[in-house]
């Protein structure tokens, strides 16, 4: 059966012939051994000359044991990793609607610029006179971030979003200690719907976490915040727009209450992409917010990282910013590498942060301009609402059919009595050639499905995506359970046994598998 | 705007479908008086050509390592990266993929992570490795926190040979967590008296080898002393290529081996992104921070890989997680894995030997310079020179002669009192001509 765009949609419509091949390969879907199974200990794919004889200075600490790492020649290496790459879904392959992850287009211009020798091939400890352009780039990016957020300071060195959270919360802790309240203010308020990194970050530096419930409409109520506030509260960590895809409409009031109670307002900026150029976080009363350059400003995720998490800070927190930072002294840019006062919270990482990501983010900003960034946010929000409005009659919306920000949140109540779970539904999307949405998050919604299309999707792309989800939804309701519970049928792997992986962990290759020597 | 596919006509149609008269109707939850009415004071959009010109201009104001004689190290090293590495990591399916949450369509990333973990475990001679940390310095701080969890003690002892910036990161996080750190003073010679500091309250001893001055350290005695008191040994390395030639941490009693992997496959990039390597004993795997990839089977019994042991992680355990980390250095560890695959142990050994040979060659040349003293008795590809006068001034003068001659130790630790030390790194990229240029520039800058 074909859908309106002519794509086959029924499980089995494009199924394999039903017999196994000699190699285990299915045409372009190739089985690929591990490098340790094909490499040889005496092979190398790199030409390195043996040095002439010399007197070593290792003081008897030579490695005498075998390392045990086989090598591959260059063509073998090329083929191995190209074949592996073909087993991955990616944003360049199609829509990647992972809610709160903001998978948008990664322009290749940014890749080219990050590889300019003046950025990629400079050392963090070169004399400052030889890296004035690199420091200039950091200063320019900092200026953009401060202007977009209306915040007076920014710490550039945090290496990822969660690292930025740590930086912001450490600045808050330092500020509280400076006021002599370090002993008494030891609680951080975190909404139930927050990213798991928020409570983990607070706990890491010794705060206790007190949960704030979500209201029936998915937002945080000022009354609930007020009830939780007290002289023991150091800060609130709020995500805005929140993980239900909604703007916290009472945020100004919440900020006022928090400040009146002598606490600080940390904003998780993971969803900043929805509001760039529309509203400035500094105007909302925020004291600190990390910005995921890899989300909002489109630096590639690379299969899990690297990220970059600069943190903008209010005047109250600016004195506690970590080292290093860049100071403009006329035409000269000075890198301050060691705290010159007592206030700085210290150092987050050995060097100056994710320079490679800074170049990509600034290139993205310059390409859009302030007008284009605003347009991008509007398109991201429009696309999410278009999906919401187009599926509202079939899939259930936990907070009613009201406008959302850049992501649309559905729950699993519409799947009740179908025998299909959120997980099954997601795996069936894989068979249709899509990466599933974020599942089972936020935790406050049962069987959550959080769909974030971003501004990168065309209307045609969205229409096909919506048509596919509608077809799947009809299938689930019409009792086509097989299509879901056994999905995916067509991926390089069928459903993987995650329980077995956790119970009998095999975390590295060993010649005598399956001895699970990697765990107790 | 070239990155935005929607046309104004389509935007209009979609607004109609959504039931909004104007785009701002979708932003109605934002307080109206705070909704920006005019564009911010930032430049308007630029064409691809204009952006390229603007950033190239900034780039041209820097002096890249490849255009000078280059001896700067101390935690980041200039090595040759095979063209294959950069080509492969730029493949869309690696570059633009997310964390492999859907294993059935992420086997490429997952299998390469499994290969990475195996390589790191072999290099360090440890039982298990994770799927990477942000970098070596943050990984070291995480290792200390992990030791606190395992020993239920909260005092770390940092060796005087630890990279001062690594020490700063450990102290920052530990201070915030309310933990104690005992830092030995920076010491260009082995600090054996660190053993005397280990007591019943000590959770871990953190020792780097080769240390920040380049000295090789035999960790076995320190490991024994730590273990006798119920403490752990955390072995740190900043130059992973050294593991091709010198005794690995796992053979010297380390409980956690952590370090920087930038040297293999990753560019200098002015300090980041880098890739932290993190390995430990099997019995501690459930206390390890970061992501782990594990082998399993699919519904048809075929081998496959998944992220595993996630009950340690923040998205499950929230404020009880082993760490707040929710990412790894995915693309950087892929670059590491590809370069390591190309090298194999045969290539790695040769590369390490060549690095060491270049360092030995330079050491022989500087010995004869009046006013210069080689501090090290042992070293791999980096050593420390004591010069007459101020080391930072000498380095600036050498830079004026097109030789980036190393790192003045005072830049890393201004309070250390060591104003006359220069740390000099030699890798395979430096030729005989570069070493002669170094000697000549150093002589002329004293």
Short mmCIF file of C-alpha atoms in Angstrom, two decimals, chain A residues 79-481:
data_model
loop_
_atom_site.label_atom_id
_atom_site.label_comp_id
_atom_site.label_asym_id
_atom_site.label_seq_id
_atom_site.Cartn_x
_atom_site.Cartn_y
_atom_site.Cartn_z
CA UNK A 79 36.44 0.88 3.75
CA UNK A 80 35.82 -0.11 7.37
CA UNK A 81 34.74 3.34 8.50
CA UNK A 82 32.80 4.14 5.36
CA UNK A 83 30.84 0.93 5.85
CA UNK A 84 30.25 1.75 9.51
CA UNK A 85 29.08 5.23 8.62
CA UNK A 86 26.43 3.70 6.39
CA UNK A 87 24.82 2.16 9.45
CA UNK A 88 24.07 5.56 10.95
CA UNK A 89 21.11 7.87 10.61
CA UNK A 90 22.12 11.55 10.46
CA UNK A 91 20.57 14.99 9.99
CA UNK A 92 22.02 15.04 6.49
CA UNK A 93 19.99 11.88 5.77
CA UNK A 94 16.63 13.18 6.89
CA UNK A 95 14.54 14.80 9.59
CA UNK A 96 15.92 14.10 13.08
CA UNK A 97 13.03 15.17 15.29
CA UNK A 98 14.62 14.59 18.70
CA UNK A 99 12.87 16.91 21.11
CA UNK A 100 15.12 19.14 23.23
CA UNK A 101 18.12 18.07 21.14
CA UNK A 102 17.69 20.60 18.31
CA UNK A 103 19.06 18.68 15.36
CA UNK A 104 19.25 21.34 12.67
CA UNK A 105 21.26 21.65 9.47
CA UNK A 106 25.05 21.77 9.93
CA UNK A 107 26.37 24.09 7.20
CA UNK A 108 29.57 22.89 5.59
CA UNK A 109 30.88 26.43 5.35
CA UNK A 110 31.33 26.23 9.11
CA UNK A 111 33.37 23.06 8.76
CA UNK A 112 35.61 24.67 6.18
CA UNK A 113 36.22 27.72 8.37
CA UNK A 114 36.89 25.72 11.54
CA UNK A 115 39.65 23.98 9.59
CA UNK A 116 41.49 27.18 8.60
CA UNK A 117 45.05 26.75 9.90
CA UNK A 118 44.76 29.97 11.88
CA UNK A 119 42.06 28.32 14.02
CA UNK A 120 42.67 24.56 13.82
CA UNK A 121 46.44 24.66 13.93
CA UNK A 122 47.13 27.06 16.80
CA UNK A 123 48.17 25.96 20.27
CA UNK A 124 46.47 27.19 23.45
CA UNK A 125 49.83 28.08 25.00
CA UNK A 126 51.40 29.94 22.08
CA UNK A 127 52.50 33.50 22.86
CA UNK A 128 49.43 35.74 22.90
CA UNK A 129 50.99 37.94 20.24
CA UNK A 130 50.65 35.03 17.81
CA UNK A 131 46.94 34.34 18.43
CA UNK A 132 45.31 37.78 18.38
CA UNK A 133 42.86 36.64 15.68
CA UNK A 134 41.76 33.63 17.71
CA UNK A 135 41.20 35.82 20.75
CA UNK A 136 39.31 38.24 18.51
CA UNK A 137 37.02 35.45 17.40
CA UNK A 138 36.26 34.53 21.02
CA UNK A 139 35.56 38.18 21.81
CA UNK A 140 33.26 38.53 18.77
CA UNK A 141 31.28 35.40 19.67
CA UNK A 142 31.02 36.59 23.27
CA UNK A 143 29.60 39.88 22.01
CA UNK A 144 26.92 38.08 20.00
CA UNK A 145 25.95 35.89 22.96
CA UNK A 146 25.73 38.83 25.36
CA UNK A 147 23.70 40.89 22.89
CA UNK A 148 21.25 38.09 22.07
CA UNK A 149 20.66 37.48 25.78
CA UNK A 150 21.09 41.02 27.14
CA UNK A 151 23.48 39.75 29.76
CA UNK A 152 26.63 41.66 30.77
CA UNK A 153 29.10 38.78 30.97
CA UNK A 154 29.79 35.39 29.49
CA UNK A 155 32.07 32.51 30.47
CA UNK A 156 33.28 30.83 27.30
CA UNK A 157 35.25 27.84 28.57
CA UNK A 158 32.58 25.25 29.52
CA UNK A 159 32.87 22.29 27.20
CA UNK A 160 29.25 21.16 26.95
CA UNK A 161 25.77 22.04 28.15
CA UNK A 162 26.07 20.13 31.41
CA UNK A 163 29.51 21.65 31.95
CA UNK A 164 27.93 25.07 31.46
CA UNK A 165 25.30 24.22 34.06
CA UNK A 166 28.11 23.30 36.43
CA UNK A 167 29.80 26.62 35.72
CA UNK A 168 26.64 28.64 36.32
CA UNK A 169 25.77 26.79 39.51
CA UNK A 170 29.34 27.15 40.79
CA UNK A 171 29.13 30.90 40.17
CA UNK A 172 25.92 30.94 42.22
CA UNK A 173 27.56 28.91 44.98
CA UNK A 174 30.54 31.28 45.01
CA UNK A 175 28.25 34.31 45.20
CA UNK A 176 26.32 32.79 48.10
CA UNK A 177 29.55 31.95 49.93
CA UNK A 178 30.76 35.52 49.40
CA UNK A 179 27.62 36.74 51.16
CA UNK A 180 28.37 34.47 54.10
CA UNK A 181 25.39 32.22 53.39
CA UNK A 182 27.34 29.19 52.22
CA UNK A 183 26.29 27.12 55.22
CA UNK A 184 22.62 27.95 55.18
CA UNK A 185 21.61 28.11 51.53
CA UNK A 186 22.06 24.57 50.33
CA UNK A 187 18.85 23.70 48.46
CA UNK A 188 18.21 24.00 44.74
CA UNK A 189 14.68 23.91 43.32
CA UNK A 190 14.31 21.83 40.17
CA UNK A 191 11.02 21.20 38.36
CA UNK A 192 10.09 17.56 37.82
CA UNK A 193 10.14 18.17 34.09
CA UNK A 194 13.78 19.34 34.05
CA UNK A 195 16.59 17.67 32.17
CA UNK A 196 18.37 15.08 34.33
CA UNK A 197 21.53 17.11 34.13
CA UNK A 198 19.97 19.83 36.32
CA UNK A 199 19.56 17.79 39.51
CA UNK A 200 22.81 15.92 38.78
CA UNK A 201 24.71 19.20 38.48
CA UNK A 202 23.26 20.63 41.68
CA UNK A 203 24.04 17.43 43.58
CA UNK A 204 27.59 17.28 42.20
CA UNK A 205 28.54 20.44 44.07
CA UNK A 206 26.78 19.54 47.27
CA UNK A 207 23.32 21.06 46.90
CA UNK A 208 20.19 19.21 47.93
CA UNK A 209 17.53 19.01 45.26
CA UNK A 210 13.92 19.92 46.00
CA UNK A 211 11.46 19.08 43.24
CA UNK A 212 8.81 21.51 41.99
CA UNK A 213 5.71 19.87 40.52
CA UNK A 214 4.45 20.64 37.04
CA UNK A 215 0.98 22.09 36.75
CA UNK A 216 -1.73 20.53 34.69
CA UNK A 217 -0.90 22.95 31.89
CA UNK A 218 2.74 21.84 31.82
CA UNK A 219 4.28 24.99 33.26
CA UNK A 220 5.58 25.93 36.69
CA UNK A 221 3.24 27.92 38.89
CA UNK A 222 4.63 30.87 40.85
CA UNK A 223 2.65 29.71 43.86
CA UNK A 224 4.47 26.36 43.85
CA UNK A 225 7.80 28.16 43.67
CA UNK A 226 6.84 30.50 46.48
CA UNK A 227 5.81 27.55 48.64
CA UNK A 228 9.17 25.89 48.09
CA UNK A 229 11.25 29.01 48.67
CA UNK A 230 12.87 29.70 51.99
CA UNK A 231 16.08 30.96 53.56
CA UNK A 232 17.68 27.60 52.73
CA UNK A 233 17.17 27.97 48.97
CA UNK A 234 20.19 28.90 46.90
CA UNK A 235 18.69 28.83 43.43
CA UNK A 236 16.05 27.59 41.06
CA UNK A 237 16.97 25.79 37.87
CA UNK A 238 14.28 26.31 35.28
CA UNK A 239 14.28 25.41 31.61
CA UNK A 240 12.65 27.98 29.36
CA UNK A 241 11.09 27.20 26.96
CA UNK A 242 10.51 24.13 29.10
CA UNK A 243 10.76 20.47 28.19
CA UNK A 244 7.02 20.27 27.53
CA UNK A 245 7.60 22.63 24.62
CA UNK A 246 5.99 25.56 26.42
CA UNK A 247 7.19 29.04 27.34
CA UNK A 248 7.03 29.58 31.09
CA UNK A 249 4.60 32.47 30.93
CA UNK A 250 5.03 33.40 34.59
CA UNK A 251 8.79 33.52 34.39
CA UNK A 252 9.10 37.20 35.31
CA UNK A 253 7.02 36.65 38.42
CA UNK A 254 9.01 33.52 39.31
CA UNK A 255 12.27 35.47 38.94
CA UNK A 256 10.93 38.19 41.23
CA UNK A 257 9.95 35.70 43.92
CA UNK A 258 13.30 33.93 43.69
CA UNK A 259 15.24 37.17 44.00
CA UNK A 260 13.11 38.40 46.87
CA UNK A 261 13.94 35.22 48.73
CA UNK A 262 17.65 35.95 48.27
CA UNK A 263 18.16 33.14 45.77
CA UNK A 264 19.44 33.04 42.19
CA UNK A 265 17.73 32.13 38.94
CA UNK A 266 19.53 29.59 36.76
CA UNK A 267 17.96 29.04 33.35
CA UNK A 268 18.70 25.88 31.37
CA UNK A 269 19.21 27.30 27.90
CA UNK A 270 18.88 24.01 26.01
CA UNK A 271 15.79 25.31 24.22
CA UNK A 272 17.10 28.81 23.47
CA UNK A 273 16.64 28.15 19.75
CA UNK A 274 12.89 28.87 20.10
CA UNK A 275 13.31 32.45 21.24
CA UNK A 276 16.50 33.89 19.71
CA UNK A 277 15.76 37.39 18.53
CA UNK A 278 12.24 37.23 20.05
CA UNK A 279 12.99 37.83 23.72
CA UNK A 280 16.21 38.27 25.70
CA UNK A 281 16.72 36.04 28.76
CA UNK A 282 18.35 38.94 30.61
CA UNK A 283 15.05 40.81 30.38
CA UNK A 284 13.28 37.95 32.14
CA UNK A 285 15.33 38.22 35.33
CA UNK A 286 17.74 35.37 34.72
CA UNK A 287 21.10 35.33 36.55
CA UNK A 288 22.84 32.60 34.58
CA UNK A 289 22.06 30.56 31.49
CA UNK A 290 24.17 28.16 29.47
CA UNK A 291 23.89 28.19 25.71
CA UNK A 292 24.33 24.94 23.83
CA UNK A 293 26.26 26.12 20.78
CA UNK A 294 25.81 22.64 19.33
CA UNK A 295 22.03 23.05 19.44
CA UNK A 296 21.03 26.66 18.95
CA UNK A 297 23.96 27.61 16.74
CA UNK A 298 24.25 24.45 14.77
CA UNK A 299 27.63 22.98 15.52
CA UNK A 300 27.46 19.28 14.61
CA UNK A 301 26.74 16.67 17.29
CA UNK A 302 29.23 14.19 15.86
CA UNK A 303 27.49 11.09 17.24
CA UNK A 304 27.47 12.41 20.80
CA UNK A 305 29.75 15.40 20.96
CA UNK A 306 31.73 17.56 21.26
CA UNK A 307 29.41 20.23 22.56
CA UNK A 308 30.11 23.71 23.85
CA UNK A 309 28.30 25.45 26.69
CA UNK A 310 29.18 29.12 27.24
CA UNK A 311 27.32 30.65 30.19
CA UNK A 312 25.95 34.18 30.23
CA UNK A 313 25.98 35.81 33.66
CA UNK A 314 24.19 38.72 35.31
CA UNK A 315 26.04 41.59 36.99
CA UNK A 316 25.52 39.85 40.31
CA UNK A 317 27.40 36.76 39.13
CA UNK A 318 29.92 38.25 36.70
CA UNK A 319 32.67 38.71 39.34
CA UNK A 320 32.69 34.95 39.95
CA UNK A 321 33.25 33.96 36.31
CA UNK A 322 35.92 31.31 35.74
CA UNK A 323 39.29 31.87 34.11
CA UNK A 324 40.41 32.19 31.40
CA UNK A 325 38.71 35.11 29.69
CA UNK A 326 39.57 37.67 27.03
CA UNK A 327 39.96 41.37 27.82
CA UNK A 328 39.99 44.03 25.12
CA UNK A 329 42.67 46.64 25.82
CA UNK A 330 42.45 48.98 22.86
CA UNK A 331 43.60 47.07 19.81
CA UNK A 332 45.26 44.42 21.99
CA UNK A 333 43.36 41.38 23.21
CA UNK A 334 44.62 39.96 26.48
CA UNK A 335 43.90 36.45 27.64
CA UNK A 336 43.55 36.47 31.42
CA UNK A 337 44.60 32.97 32.45
CA UNK A 338 44.85 33.29 36.22
CA UNK A 339 42.45 34.90 38.63
CA UNK A 340 43.65 38.37 39.50
CA UNK A 341 41.13 38.84 42.30
CA UNK A 342 39.78 36.42 44.85
CA UNK A 343 36.26 36.15 43.49
CA UNK A 344 36.68 33.94 40.39
CA UNK A 345 35.31 30.46 40.90
CA UNK A 346 38.48 29.04 39.36
CA UNK A 347 39.11 27.04 36.22
CA UNK A 348 36.65 24.74 34.43
CA UNK A 349 39.05 23.15 31.93
CA UNK A 350 42.75 23.19 31.13
CA UNK A 351 42.51 25.57 28.19
CA UNK A 352 40.13 28.11 26.66
CA UNK A 353 37.08 26.09 25.68
CA UNK A 354 35.83 24.61 22.43
CA UNK A 355 37.50 26.89 19.88
CA UNK A 356 36.48 24.66 17.00
CA UNK A 357 32.83 25.06 18.02
CA UNK A 358 33.26 28.81 18.49
CA UNK A 359 34.31 29.23 14.86
CA UNK A 360 31.32 27.23 13.63
CA UNK A 361 28.87 29.11 15.84
CA UNK A 362 30.15 32.53 14.82
CA UNK A 363 30.03 31.56 11.14
CA UNK A 364 26.42 30.46 11.66
CA UNK A 365 25.55 33.77 13.36
CA UNK A 366 27.22 35.89 10.69
CA UNK A 367 25.47 33.91 7.97
CA UNK A 368 22.04 34.54 9.50
CA UNK A 369 22.56 37.98 10.90
CA UNK A 370 20.29 39.14 13.71
CA UNK A 371 17.33 39.23 11.31
CA UNK A 372 17.97 35.70 10.08
CA UNK A 373 18.34 34.29 13.58
CA UNK A 374 14.92 35.67 14.45
CA UNK A 375 13.48 34.17 11.28
CA UNK A 376 15.06 30.81 12.11
CA UNK A 377 13.41 30.81 15.54
CA UNK A 378 10.04 31.73 14.05
CA UNK A 379 10.33 28.97 11.45
CA UNK A 380 11.30 26.41 14.10
CA UNK A 381 8.24 27.35 16.14
CA UNK A 382 5.99 27.42 13.08
CA UNK A 383 7.17 23.97 11.98
CA UNK A 384 6.52 22.49 15.42
CA UNK A 385 3.04 23.99 15.55
CA UNK A 386 2.31 22.73 12.05
CA UNK A 387 3.10 19.19 13.22
CA UNK A 388 1.01 19.66 16.35
CA UNK A 389 -1.98 20.98 14.41
CA UNK A 390 -1.69 18.26 11.77
CA UNK A 391 -1.65 15.37 14.26
CA UNK A 392 -3.90 16.73 17.00
CA UNK A 393 -6.91 14.77 15.76
CA UNK A 394 -5.10 11.42 15.98
CA UNK A 395 -2.48 11.67 18.71
CA UNK A 396 -3.13 12.99 22.21
CA UNK A 397 -1.72 16.25 23.48
CA UNK A 398 -1.22 16.21 27.27
CA UNK A 399 -1.79 19.94 27.69
CA UNK A 400 -4.48 20.50 25.10
CA UNK A 401 -4.31 21.78 21.56
CA UNK A 402 -2.61 25.08 22.34
CA UNK A 403 0.38 26.67 20.63
CA UNK A 404 3.74 25.15 21.49
CA UNK A 405 7.24 26.52 21.07
CA UNK A 406 9.81 24.71 18.89
CA UNK A 407 8.72 21.20 19.88
CA UNK A 408 5.38 19.42 20.05
CA UNK A 409 4.70 17.06 22.96
CA UNK A 410 2.33 14.11 22.61
CA UNK A 411 1.61 11.37 25.15
CA UNK A 412 0.59 7.72 24.79
CA UNK A 413 -3.03 7.91 25.96
CA UNK A 414 -4.13 7.64 22.32
CA UNK A 415 -2.36 4.25 22.13
CA UNK A 416 -4.39 2.85 25.04
CA UNK A 417 -5.69 -0.68 24.33
CA UNK A 418 -3.88 -0.91 20.98
CA UNK A 419 -1.09 -3.16 22.29
CA UNK A 420 1.40 -0.65 20.90
CA UNK A 421 3.75 1.30 23.17
CA UNK A 422 5.61 4.54 22.57
CA UNK A 423 8.75 2.47 22.06
CA UNK A 424 7.04 0.26 19.46
CA UNK A 425 5.75 3.31 17.66
CA UNK A 426 9.25 4.81 17.57
CA UNK A 427 10.77 1.59 16.22
CA UNK A 428 8.13 1.47 13.48
CA UNK A 429 9.17 4.99 12.46
CA UNK A 430 12.64 3.57 11.80
CA UNK A 431 11.19 1.19 9.21
CA UNK A 432 9.66 4.22 7.49
CA UNK A 433 13.13 5.78 7.20
CA UNK A 434 12.84 8.23 10.05
CA UNK A 435 14.80 8.75 13.22
CA UNK A 436 12.28 8.57 16.07
CA UNK A 437 11.39 11.50 18.25
CA UNK A 438 12.51 11.79 21.88
CA UNK A 439 10.67 9.12 23.87
CA UNK A 440 9.63 8.93 27.52
CA UNK A 441 10.88 12.45 28.24
CA UNK A 442 9.83 14.67 29.93
CA UNK A 443 9.08 12.23 32.73
CA UNK A 444 6.01 14.16 33.87
CA UNK A 445 4.08 12.93 30.84
CA UNK A 446 3.27 9.24 30.49
CA UNK A 447 4.73 7.72 27.33
CA UNK A 448 5.96 11.09 26.12
CA UNK A 449 6.77 11.68 22.45
CA UNK A 450 8.58 14.98 22.00
CA UNK A 451 8.91 16.06 18.37
CA UNK A 452 11.25 18.90 17.38
CA UNK A 453 11.47 19.48 13.63
CA UNK A 454 13.67 22.65 13.73
CA UNK A 455 13.70 25.32 11.04
CA UNK A 456 15.70 23.12 8.68
CA UNK A 457 12.65 21.22 7.41
CA UNK A 458 10.79 22.29 4.28
CA UNK A 459 7.01 22.14 4.12
CA UNK A 460 7.23 19.14 1.79
CA UNK A 461 9.45 17.32 4.27
CA UNK A 462 7.00 18.03 7.09
CA UNK A 463 4.01 16.96 4.98
CA UNK A 464 5.57 13.58 4.26
CA UNK A 465 6.59 13.17 7.89
CA UNK A 466 3.06 14.00 9.03
CA UNK A 467 1.52 11.66 6.44
CA UNK A 468 3.78 8.87 7.66
CA UNK A 469 2.89 9.41 11.30
CA UNK A 470 -0.79 9.49 10.38
CA UNK A 471 -0.44 6.24 8.51
CA UNK A 472 1.33 4.68 11.49
CA UNK A 473 -1.31 6.03 13.86
CA UNK A 474 -4.10 4.50 11.77
CA UNK A 475 -2.14 1.27 11.70
CA UNK A 476 -1.83 1.19 15.48
CA UNK A 477 -5.51 1.90 15.93
CA UNK A 478 -6.50 -0.69 13.32
CA UNK A 479 -4.74 -3.52 15.12
CA UNK A 480 -1.64 -3.90 12.94
CA UNK A 481 0.31 -4.80 16.07
#
